[in-house]
Tab-separated table of C-alpha atoms and ligand atoms in Angstrom:
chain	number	residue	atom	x	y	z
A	1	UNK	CA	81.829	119.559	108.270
A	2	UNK	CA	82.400	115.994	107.235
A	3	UNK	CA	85.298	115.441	104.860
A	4	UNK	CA	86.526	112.653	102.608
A	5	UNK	CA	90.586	113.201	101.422
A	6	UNK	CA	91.037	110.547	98.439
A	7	UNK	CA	94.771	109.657	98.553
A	8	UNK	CA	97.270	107.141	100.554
A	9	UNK	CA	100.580	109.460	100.513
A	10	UNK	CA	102.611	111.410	102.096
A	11	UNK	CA	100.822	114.412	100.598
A	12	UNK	CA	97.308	113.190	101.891
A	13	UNK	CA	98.632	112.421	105.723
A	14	UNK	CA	100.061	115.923	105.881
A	15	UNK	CA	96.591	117.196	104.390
A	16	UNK	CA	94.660	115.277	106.582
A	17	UNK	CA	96.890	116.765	109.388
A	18	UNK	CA	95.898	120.227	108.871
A	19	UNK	CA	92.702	119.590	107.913
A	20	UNK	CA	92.319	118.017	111.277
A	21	UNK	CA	93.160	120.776	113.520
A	22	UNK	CA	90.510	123.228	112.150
A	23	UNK	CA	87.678	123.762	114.512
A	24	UNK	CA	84.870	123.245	111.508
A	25	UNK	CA	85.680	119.808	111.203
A	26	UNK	CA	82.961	117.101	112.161
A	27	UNK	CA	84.324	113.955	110.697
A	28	UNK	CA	87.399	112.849	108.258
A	29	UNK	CA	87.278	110.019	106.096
A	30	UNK	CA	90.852	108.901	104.273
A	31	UNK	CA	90.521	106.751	101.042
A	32	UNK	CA	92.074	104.848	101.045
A	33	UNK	CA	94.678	106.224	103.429
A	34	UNK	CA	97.587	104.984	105.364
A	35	UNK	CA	98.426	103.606	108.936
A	36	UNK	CA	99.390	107.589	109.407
A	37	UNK	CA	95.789	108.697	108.393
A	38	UNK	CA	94.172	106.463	110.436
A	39	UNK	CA	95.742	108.703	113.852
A	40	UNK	CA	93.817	111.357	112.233
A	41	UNK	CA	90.613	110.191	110.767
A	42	UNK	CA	88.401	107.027	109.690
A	43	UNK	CA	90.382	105.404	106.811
A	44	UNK	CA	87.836	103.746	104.321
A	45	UNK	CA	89.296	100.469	102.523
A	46	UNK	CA	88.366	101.348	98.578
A	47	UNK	CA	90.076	102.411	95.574
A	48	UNK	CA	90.353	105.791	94.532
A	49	UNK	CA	88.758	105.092	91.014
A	50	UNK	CA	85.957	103.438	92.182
A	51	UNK	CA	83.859	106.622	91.485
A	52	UNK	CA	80.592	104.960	92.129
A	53	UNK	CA	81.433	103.874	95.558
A	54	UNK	CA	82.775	107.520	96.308
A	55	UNK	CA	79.315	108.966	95.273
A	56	UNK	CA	77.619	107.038	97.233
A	57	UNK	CA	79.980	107.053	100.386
A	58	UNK	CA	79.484	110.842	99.782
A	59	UNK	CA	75.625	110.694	100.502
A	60	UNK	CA	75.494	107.936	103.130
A	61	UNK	CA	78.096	110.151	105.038
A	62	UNK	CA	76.456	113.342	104.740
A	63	UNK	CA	80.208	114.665	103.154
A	64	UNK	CA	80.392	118.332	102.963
A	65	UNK	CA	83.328	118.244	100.919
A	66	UNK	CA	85.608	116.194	99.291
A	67	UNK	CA	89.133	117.147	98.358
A	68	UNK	CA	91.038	114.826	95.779
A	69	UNK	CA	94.855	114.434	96.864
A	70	UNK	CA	96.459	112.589	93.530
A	71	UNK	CA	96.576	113.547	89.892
A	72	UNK	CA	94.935	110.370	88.172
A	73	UNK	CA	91.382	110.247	89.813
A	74	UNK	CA	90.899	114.048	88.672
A	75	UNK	CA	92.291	113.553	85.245
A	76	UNK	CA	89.854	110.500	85.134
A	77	UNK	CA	87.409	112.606	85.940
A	78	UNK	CA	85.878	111.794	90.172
A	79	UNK	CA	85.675	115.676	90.864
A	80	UNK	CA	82.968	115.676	87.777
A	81	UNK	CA	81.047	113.152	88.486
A	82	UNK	CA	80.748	114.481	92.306
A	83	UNK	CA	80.074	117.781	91.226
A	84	UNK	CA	77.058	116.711	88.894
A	85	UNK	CA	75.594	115.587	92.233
A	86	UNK	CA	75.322	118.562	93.769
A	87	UNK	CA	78.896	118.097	95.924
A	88	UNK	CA	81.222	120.224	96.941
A	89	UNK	CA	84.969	119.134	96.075
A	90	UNK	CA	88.381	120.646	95.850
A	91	UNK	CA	90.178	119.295	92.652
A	92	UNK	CA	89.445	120.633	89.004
A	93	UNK	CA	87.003	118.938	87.166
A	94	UNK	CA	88.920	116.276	83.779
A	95	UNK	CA	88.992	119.138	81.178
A	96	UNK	CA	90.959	121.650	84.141
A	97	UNK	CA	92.848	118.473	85.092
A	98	UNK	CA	94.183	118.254	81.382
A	99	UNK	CA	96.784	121.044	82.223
A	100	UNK	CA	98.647	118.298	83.689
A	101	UNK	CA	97.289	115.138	82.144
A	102	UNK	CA	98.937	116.308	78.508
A	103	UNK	CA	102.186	118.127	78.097
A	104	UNK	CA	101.125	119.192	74.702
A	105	UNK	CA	97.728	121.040	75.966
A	106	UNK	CA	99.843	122.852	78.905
A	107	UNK	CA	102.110	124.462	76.339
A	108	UNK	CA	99.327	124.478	73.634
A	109	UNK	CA	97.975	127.179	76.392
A	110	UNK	CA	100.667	129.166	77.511
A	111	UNK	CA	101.766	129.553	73.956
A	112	UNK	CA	98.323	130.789	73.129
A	113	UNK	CA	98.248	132.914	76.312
A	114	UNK	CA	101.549	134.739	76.422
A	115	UNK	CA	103.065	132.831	79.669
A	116	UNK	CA	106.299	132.601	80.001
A	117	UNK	CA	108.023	128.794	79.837
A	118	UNK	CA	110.447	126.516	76.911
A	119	UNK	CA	109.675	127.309	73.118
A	120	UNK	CA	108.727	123.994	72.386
A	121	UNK	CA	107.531	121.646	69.154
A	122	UNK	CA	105.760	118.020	69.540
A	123	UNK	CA	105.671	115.371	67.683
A	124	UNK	CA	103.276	111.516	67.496
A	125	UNK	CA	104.612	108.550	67.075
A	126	UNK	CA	103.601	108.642	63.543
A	127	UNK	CA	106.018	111.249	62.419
A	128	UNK	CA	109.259	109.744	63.453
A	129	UNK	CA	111.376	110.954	61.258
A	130	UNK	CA	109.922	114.346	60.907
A	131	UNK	CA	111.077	114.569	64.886
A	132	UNK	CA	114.400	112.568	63.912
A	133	UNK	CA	115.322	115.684	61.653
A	134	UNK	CA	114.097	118.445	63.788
A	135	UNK	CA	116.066	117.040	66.771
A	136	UNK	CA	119.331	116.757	64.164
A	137	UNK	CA	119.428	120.647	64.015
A	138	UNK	CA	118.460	121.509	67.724
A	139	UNK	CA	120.404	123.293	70.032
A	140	UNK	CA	121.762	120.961	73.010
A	141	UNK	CA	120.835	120.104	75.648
A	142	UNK	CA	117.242	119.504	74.790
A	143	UNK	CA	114.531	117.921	76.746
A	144	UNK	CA	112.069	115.436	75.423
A	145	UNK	CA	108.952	114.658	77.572
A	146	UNK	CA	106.378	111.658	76.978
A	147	UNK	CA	102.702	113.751	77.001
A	148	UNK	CA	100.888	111.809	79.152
A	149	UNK	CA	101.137	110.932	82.673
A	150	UNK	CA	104.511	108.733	83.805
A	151	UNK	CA	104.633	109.263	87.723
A	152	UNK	CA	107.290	111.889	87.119
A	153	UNK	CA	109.839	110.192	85.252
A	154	UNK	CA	108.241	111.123	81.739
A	155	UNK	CA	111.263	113.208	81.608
A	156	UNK	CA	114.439	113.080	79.710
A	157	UNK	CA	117.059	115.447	79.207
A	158	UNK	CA	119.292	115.014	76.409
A	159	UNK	CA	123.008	116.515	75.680
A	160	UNK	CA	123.413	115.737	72.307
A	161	UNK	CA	121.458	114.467	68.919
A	162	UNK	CA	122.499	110.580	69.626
A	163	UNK	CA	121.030	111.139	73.268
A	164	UNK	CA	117.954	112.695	71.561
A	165	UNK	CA	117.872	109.618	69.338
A	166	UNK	CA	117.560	106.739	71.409
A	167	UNK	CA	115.564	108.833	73.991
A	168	UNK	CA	112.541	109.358	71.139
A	169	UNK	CA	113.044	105.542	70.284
A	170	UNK	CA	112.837	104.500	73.777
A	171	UNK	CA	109.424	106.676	74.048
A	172	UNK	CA	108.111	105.576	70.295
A	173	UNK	CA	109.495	102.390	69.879
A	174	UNK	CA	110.189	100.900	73.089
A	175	UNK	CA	107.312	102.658	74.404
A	176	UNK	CA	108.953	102.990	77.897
A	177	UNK	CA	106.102	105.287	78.997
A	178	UNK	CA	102.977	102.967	77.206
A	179	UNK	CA	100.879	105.513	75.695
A	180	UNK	CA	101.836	108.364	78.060
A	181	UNK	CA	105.039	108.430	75.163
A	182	UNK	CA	102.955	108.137	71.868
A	183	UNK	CA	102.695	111.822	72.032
A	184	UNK	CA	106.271	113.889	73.077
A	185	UNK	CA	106.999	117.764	73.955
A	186	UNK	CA	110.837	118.914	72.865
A	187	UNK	CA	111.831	121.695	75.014
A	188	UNK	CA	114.260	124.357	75.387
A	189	UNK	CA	116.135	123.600	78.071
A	190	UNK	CA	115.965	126.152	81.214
A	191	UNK	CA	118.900	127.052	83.068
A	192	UNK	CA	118.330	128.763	86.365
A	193	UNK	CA	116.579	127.202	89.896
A	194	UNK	CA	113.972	125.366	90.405
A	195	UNK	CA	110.203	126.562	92.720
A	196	UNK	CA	107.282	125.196	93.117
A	197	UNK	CA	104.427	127.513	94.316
A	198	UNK	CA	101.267	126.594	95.245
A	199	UNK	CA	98.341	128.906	93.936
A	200	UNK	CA	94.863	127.767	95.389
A	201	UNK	CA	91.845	128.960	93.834
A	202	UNK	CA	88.234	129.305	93.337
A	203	UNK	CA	88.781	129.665	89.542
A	204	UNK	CA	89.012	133.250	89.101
A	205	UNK	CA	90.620	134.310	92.402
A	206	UNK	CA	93.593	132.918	94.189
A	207	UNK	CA	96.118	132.660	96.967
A	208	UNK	CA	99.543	131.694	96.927
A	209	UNK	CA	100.868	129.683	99.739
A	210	UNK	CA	104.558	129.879	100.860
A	211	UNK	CA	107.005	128.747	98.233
A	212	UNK	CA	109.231	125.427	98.553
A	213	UNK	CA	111.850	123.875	96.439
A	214	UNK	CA	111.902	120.152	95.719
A	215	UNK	CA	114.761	117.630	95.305
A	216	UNK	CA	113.920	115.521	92.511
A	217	UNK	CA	117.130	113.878	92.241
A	218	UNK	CA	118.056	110.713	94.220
A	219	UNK	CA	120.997	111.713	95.600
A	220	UNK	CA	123.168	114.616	97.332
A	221	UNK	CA	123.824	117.614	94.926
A	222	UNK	CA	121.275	116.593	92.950
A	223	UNK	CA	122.684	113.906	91.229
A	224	UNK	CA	121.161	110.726	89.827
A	225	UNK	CA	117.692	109.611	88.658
A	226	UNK	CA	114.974	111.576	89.177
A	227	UNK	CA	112.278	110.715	91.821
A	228	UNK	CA	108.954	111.427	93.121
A	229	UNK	CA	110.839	114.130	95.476
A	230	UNK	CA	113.421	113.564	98.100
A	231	UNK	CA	113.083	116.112	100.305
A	232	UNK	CA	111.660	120.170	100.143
A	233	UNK	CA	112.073	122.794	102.020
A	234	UNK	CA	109.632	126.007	102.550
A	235	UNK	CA	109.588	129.188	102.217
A	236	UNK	CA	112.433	129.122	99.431
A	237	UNK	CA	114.335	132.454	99.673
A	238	UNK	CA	114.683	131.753	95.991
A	239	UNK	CA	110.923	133.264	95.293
A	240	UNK	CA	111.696	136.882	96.215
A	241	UNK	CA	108.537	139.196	96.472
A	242	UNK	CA	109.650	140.732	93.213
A	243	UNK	CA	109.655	137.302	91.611
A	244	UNK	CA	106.304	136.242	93.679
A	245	UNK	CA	104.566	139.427	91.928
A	246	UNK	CA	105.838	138.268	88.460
A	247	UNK	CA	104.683	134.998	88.949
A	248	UNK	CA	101.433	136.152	90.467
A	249	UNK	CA	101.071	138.464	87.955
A	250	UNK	CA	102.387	137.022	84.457
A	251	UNK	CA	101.663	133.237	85.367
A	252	UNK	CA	98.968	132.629	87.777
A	253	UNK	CA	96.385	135.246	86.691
A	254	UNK	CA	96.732	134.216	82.981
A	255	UNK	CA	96.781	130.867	83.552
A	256	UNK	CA	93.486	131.040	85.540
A	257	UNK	CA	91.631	133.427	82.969
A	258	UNK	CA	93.123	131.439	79.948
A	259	UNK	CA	91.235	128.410	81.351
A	260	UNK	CA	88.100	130.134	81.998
A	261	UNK	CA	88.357	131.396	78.411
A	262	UNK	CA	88.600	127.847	77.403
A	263	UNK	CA	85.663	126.940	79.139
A	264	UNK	CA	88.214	124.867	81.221
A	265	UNK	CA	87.484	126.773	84.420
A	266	UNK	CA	90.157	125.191	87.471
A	267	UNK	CA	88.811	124.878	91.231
A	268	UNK	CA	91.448	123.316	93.457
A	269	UNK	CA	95.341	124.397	93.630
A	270	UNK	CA	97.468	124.877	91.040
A	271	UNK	CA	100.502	123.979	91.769
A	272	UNK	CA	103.433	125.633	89.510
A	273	UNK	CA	106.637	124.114	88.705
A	274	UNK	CA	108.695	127.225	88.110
A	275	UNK	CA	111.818	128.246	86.799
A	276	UNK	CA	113.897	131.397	87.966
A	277	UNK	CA	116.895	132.888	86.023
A	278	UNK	CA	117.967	136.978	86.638
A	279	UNK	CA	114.498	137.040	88.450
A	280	UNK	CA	112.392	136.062	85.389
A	281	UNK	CA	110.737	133.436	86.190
A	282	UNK	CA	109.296	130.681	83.885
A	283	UNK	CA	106.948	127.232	83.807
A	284	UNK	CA	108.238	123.868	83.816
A	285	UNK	CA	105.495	122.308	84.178
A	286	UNK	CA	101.509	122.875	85.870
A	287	UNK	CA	100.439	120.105	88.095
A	288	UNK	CA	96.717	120.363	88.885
A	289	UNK	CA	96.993	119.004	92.915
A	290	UNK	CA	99.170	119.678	95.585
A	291	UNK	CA	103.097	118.672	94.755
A	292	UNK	CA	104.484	115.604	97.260
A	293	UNK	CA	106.824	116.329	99.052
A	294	UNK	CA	106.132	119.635	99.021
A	295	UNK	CA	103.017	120.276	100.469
A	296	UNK	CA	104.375	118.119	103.733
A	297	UNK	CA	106.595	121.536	104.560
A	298	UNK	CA	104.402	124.117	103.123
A	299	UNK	CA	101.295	123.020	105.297
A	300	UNK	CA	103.389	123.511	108.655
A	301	UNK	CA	103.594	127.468	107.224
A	302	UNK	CA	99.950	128.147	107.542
A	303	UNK	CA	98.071	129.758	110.707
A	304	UNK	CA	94.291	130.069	110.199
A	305	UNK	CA	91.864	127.749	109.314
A	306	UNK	CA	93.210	125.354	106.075
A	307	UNK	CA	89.652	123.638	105.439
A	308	UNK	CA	87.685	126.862	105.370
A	309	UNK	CA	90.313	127.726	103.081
A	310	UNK	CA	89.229	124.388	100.669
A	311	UNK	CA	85.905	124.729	101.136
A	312	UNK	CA	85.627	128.301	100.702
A	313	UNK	CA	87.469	127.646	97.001
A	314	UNK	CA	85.329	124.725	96.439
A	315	UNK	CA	82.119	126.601	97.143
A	316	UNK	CA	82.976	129.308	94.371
A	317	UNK	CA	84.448	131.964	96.472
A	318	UNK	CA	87.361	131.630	98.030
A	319	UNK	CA	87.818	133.364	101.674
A	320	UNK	CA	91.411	134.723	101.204
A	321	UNK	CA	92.212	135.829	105.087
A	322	UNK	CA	90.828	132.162	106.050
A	323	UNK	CA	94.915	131.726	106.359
A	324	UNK	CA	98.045	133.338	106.363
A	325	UNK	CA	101.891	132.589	106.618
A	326	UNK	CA	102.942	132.417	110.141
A	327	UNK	CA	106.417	133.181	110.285
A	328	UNK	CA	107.965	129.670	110.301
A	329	UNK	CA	110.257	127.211	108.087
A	330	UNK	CA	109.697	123.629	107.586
A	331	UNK	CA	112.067	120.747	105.934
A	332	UNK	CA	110.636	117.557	104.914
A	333	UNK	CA	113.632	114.810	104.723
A	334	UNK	CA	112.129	111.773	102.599
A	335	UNK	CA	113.096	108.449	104.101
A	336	UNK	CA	113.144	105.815	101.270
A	337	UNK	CA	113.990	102.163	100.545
A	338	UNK	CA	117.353	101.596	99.173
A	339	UNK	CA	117.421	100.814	95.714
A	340	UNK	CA	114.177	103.641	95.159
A	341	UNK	CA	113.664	104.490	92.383
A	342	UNK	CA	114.412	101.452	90.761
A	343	UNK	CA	113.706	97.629	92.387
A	344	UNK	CA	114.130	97.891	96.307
A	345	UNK	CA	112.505	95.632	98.876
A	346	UNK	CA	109.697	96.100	101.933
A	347	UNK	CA	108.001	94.656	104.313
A	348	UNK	CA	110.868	95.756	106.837
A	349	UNK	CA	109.317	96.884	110.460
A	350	UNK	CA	110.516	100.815	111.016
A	351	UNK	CA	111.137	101.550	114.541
A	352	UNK	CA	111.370	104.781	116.549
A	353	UNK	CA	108.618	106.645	115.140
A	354	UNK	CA	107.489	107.642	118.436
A	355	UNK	CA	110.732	108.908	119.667
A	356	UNK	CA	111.177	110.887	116.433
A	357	UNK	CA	107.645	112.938	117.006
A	358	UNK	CA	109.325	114.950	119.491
A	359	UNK	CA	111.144	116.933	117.252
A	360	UNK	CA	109.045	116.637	114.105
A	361	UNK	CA	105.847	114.767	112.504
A	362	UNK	CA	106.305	111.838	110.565
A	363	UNK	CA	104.470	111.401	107.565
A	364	UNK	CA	103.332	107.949	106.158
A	365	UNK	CA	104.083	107.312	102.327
A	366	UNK	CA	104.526	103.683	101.889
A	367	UNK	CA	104.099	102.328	104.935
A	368	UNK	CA	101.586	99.165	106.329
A	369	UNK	CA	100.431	98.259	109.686
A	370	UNK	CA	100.573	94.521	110.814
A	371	UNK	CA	99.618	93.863	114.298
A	372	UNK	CA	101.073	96.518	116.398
A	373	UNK	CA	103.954	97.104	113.716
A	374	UNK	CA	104.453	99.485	111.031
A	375	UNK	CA	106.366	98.124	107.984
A	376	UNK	CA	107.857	99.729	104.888
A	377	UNK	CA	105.499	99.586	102.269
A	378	UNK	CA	107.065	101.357	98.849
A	379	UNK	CA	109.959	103.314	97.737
A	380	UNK	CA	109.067	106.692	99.519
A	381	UNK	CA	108.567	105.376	102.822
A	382	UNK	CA	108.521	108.685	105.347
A	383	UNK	CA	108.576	112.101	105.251
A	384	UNK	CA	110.081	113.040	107.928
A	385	UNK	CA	108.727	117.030	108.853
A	386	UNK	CA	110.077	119.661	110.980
A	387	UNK	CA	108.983	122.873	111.952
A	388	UNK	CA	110.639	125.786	113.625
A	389	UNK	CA	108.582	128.773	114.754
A	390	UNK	CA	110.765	131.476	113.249
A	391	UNK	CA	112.183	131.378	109.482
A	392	UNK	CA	114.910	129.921	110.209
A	393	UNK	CA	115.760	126.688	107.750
A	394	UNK	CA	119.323	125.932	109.402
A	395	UNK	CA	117.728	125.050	112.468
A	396	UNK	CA	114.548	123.388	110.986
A	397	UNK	CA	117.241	121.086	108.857
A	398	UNK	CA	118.528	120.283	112.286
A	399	UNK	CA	115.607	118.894	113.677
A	400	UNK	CA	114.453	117.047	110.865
A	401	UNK	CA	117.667	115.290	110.388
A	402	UNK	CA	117.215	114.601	114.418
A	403	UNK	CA	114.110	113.281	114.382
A	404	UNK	CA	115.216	111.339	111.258
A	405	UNK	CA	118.122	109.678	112.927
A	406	UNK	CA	115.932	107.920	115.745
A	407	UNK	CA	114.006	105.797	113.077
A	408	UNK	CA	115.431	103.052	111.700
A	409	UNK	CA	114.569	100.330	109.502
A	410	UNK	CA	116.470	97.953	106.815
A	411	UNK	CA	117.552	99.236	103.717
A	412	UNK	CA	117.033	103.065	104.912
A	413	UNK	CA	117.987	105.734	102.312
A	414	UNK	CA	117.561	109.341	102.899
A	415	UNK	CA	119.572	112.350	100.840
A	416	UNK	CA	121.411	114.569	103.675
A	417	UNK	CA	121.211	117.652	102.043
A	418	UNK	CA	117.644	118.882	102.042
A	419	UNK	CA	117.698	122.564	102.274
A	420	UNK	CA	121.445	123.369	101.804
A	421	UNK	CA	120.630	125.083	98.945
A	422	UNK	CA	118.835	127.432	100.429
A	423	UNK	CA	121.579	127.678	103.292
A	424	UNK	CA	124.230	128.521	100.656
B	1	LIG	P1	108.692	117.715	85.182
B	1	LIG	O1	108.252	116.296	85.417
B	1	LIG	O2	108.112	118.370	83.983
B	1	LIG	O3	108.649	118.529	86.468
B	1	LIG	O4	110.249	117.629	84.935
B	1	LIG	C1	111.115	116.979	85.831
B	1	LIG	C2	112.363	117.796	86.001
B	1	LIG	O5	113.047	117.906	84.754
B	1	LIG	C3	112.099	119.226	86.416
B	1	LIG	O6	111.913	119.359	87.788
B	1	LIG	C4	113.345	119.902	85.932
B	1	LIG	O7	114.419	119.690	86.838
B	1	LIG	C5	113.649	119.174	84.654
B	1	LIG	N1	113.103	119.908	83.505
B	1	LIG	C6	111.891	119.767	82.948
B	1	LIG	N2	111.718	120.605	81.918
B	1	LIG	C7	112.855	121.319	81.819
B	1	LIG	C8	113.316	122.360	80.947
B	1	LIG	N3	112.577	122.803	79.936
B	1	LIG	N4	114.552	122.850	81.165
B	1	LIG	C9	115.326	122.373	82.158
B	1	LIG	N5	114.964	121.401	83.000
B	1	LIG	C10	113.747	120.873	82.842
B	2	LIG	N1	107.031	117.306	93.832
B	2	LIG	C1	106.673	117.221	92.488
B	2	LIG	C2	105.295	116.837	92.234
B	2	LIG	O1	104.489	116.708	93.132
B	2	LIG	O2	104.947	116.651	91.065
């Protein structure tokens, strides 16, 4: 099979990775990739919204399938326009996409459907004060979320009504979010853990893949500003069987036939932002790709062969034994810039990435090659993976955090607690 990953993350170098080692692979294309791609495949110098180009590229390459790494090129719509000409692709098509492109049509549909998550209300921009006066009478803390897209940090939790107050002017007024904020969800606020799980899918059946838990927050105990993901850690004792069956059971297959219902039928994975208090468990939030950093550690937990697995979903029918859990734990340890995820600076060269691939594989994020250097690139600069062969996270923390301490480059900021919550 030919294949063509969209994508330039950390996310698309650990895809490309496994969609390397299966034994249908002819050739993989990266678009635009990253100097870690380009170990693994061809890495093709366009934008990912340049939807023409990708159709084309698509037939000149004889591509058997295309998977889509990143949120915005499905919500603007590249898996339709492939898919009208006759190609195969993993990634929902814009109206499946939608689930994560607007807040407000992801609880529209679980409200509709029964599936468990916040009671919630929205509100536009033009009714103000009607939100001023519901959020006077709410019970604290609340959380107020821009609808649209906003990288991740369209999300504000509030402890009381003046925190509520500036947060709604900051999204209507200030418009700190553009027009991802002209829209906002208010939601009960969730106590209980955080899991993300993974459901991949033809559209009507599904497979989950191990469970992880991110660390959204930029520093140790989860404190500070939220971020694209620190760190994760898979499988996540958190996400018993008995919870995996509820989730399977009362979210997933739901979800999946609510869409159909809708006429919004979603090829690709699902990935589900979960919630878990006394075992119930209950949506934060759908994303309609794989999560980053997630999907780094998940990946290293699958035997079998991962593209037959995509291209089997793509192709309407997905081949459910094509892979399997083998046994393992993985923690992916984020090396960032200092100063991420506010102003920081790059263009500083990282050493000892080959002395840290004994012990694990080191993702690119933001990274760039220059001559025979690799410099850092963006705020998430590494992910820096382990993987040990039995389920064992203590000692897979271990070798990360080894691995991690032989690279080095200016301004290096990592969180040293990836995985202790699972530990405790
Ligand atoms: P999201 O971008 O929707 O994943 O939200 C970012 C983070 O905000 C989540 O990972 C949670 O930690 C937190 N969060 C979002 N919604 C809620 C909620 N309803 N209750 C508690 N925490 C939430
Ligand atoms: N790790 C969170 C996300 O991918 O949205």
């Amino acid at each position: 099979m030919n294949v063509l990953l969209i994508g330039s993350g950390g996310r698309e170098h650990a895809l490309a990775y496994k969609i390397k080692e299966s034994p249908s692979l002819n050739k993989l294309y990266i678009l635009p990739g990253n100097p870690g791609t380009q170990t693994l495949g061809e890495n093709i110098s366009a934008k990912a919204d340049d939807k023409q180009f990708i159709l084309s590229f698509c037939k000149e390459k004889n591509i058997d399938l295309v998977v889509i790494g990143p949120e915005k090129p499905l919500v603007e719509g590249l898996s339709d326009i492939l898919i009208e000409n006759n190609l195969k692709v993993f990634g929902p098509k814009m109206n499946a996409a939608e689930i994560e492109a607007h807040k407000s049509f992801a609880k529209w549909l679980m409200a509709k459907y029964n599936i468990p998550t916040a009671g919630y209300r929205e509100f536009n921009s033009s009714s103000f004060d009607e939100a001023v006066e519901y959020l006077s009478s709410s019970n604290y803390p609340c959380v107020i979320k821009a609808d649209g897209l906003a990288a991740g940090k369209g999300v504000i939790i509030c402890n009381d009504f003046s925190e509520a107050k500036s947060a709604i002017e900051d999204l209507f007024v200030k418009k700190i979010f553009g027009t991802a904020g002209e829209k906002i969800v208010v939601e009960e606020f969730l106590q209980g853990e955080e899991a993300s799980i993974f459901a991949i899918t033809d559209g009507d059946d599904f497979i989950c893949l191990p469970a992880a838990q991110d660390h959204k927050r930029i520093g140790n105990n989860d404190t500070g500003k939220n971020t694209g993901g620190m760190g994760a850690y898979s499988p996540a004792p958190l996400v018993t069987n008995v919870i995996l069956e509820k989730v399977k059971n009362e979210i997933i297959k739901p979800t999946l036939a609510a869409l159909r219902k809708e006429d919004r039928k979603f090829v690709g994975c699902l990935y589900c932002g979960l919630m878990i208090k006394n075992e119930v468990p209950k949506v934060v939030e759908f994303n309609c790709r794989f999560g980053d950093p997630e999907t780094q550690a998940v990946l290293f937990l699958l035997e079998g062969d991962f593209l037959k697995l995509l291209y089997s979903a793509a192709s309407g029918r997905i081949d459910k034994q094509s892979v399997r859990y083998n046994g393992g734990a993985s923690v992916c340890v984020v090396a960032a810039s200092s100063g991420y995820p506010d102003s920081y600076k790059t263009g500083y060269k990282i050493s000892g990435l080959t002395e840290a691939s004994n012990d694990a594989i080191v993702f690119h994020a933001g990274t760039k090659s220059e001559g025979d250097y690799v410099l850092t690139n963006g705020g998430r600069v590494l992910g820096v993976t382990s993987f040990v062969a039995e389920n064992n996270l203590k000692l897979a923390k271990e070798k990360a955090y080894s691995a991690l301490s032989k690279i080095s480059f200016e301004n290096i900021y990592y969180r040293t607690d990836i995985s202790d919550k699972a530990l405790k």
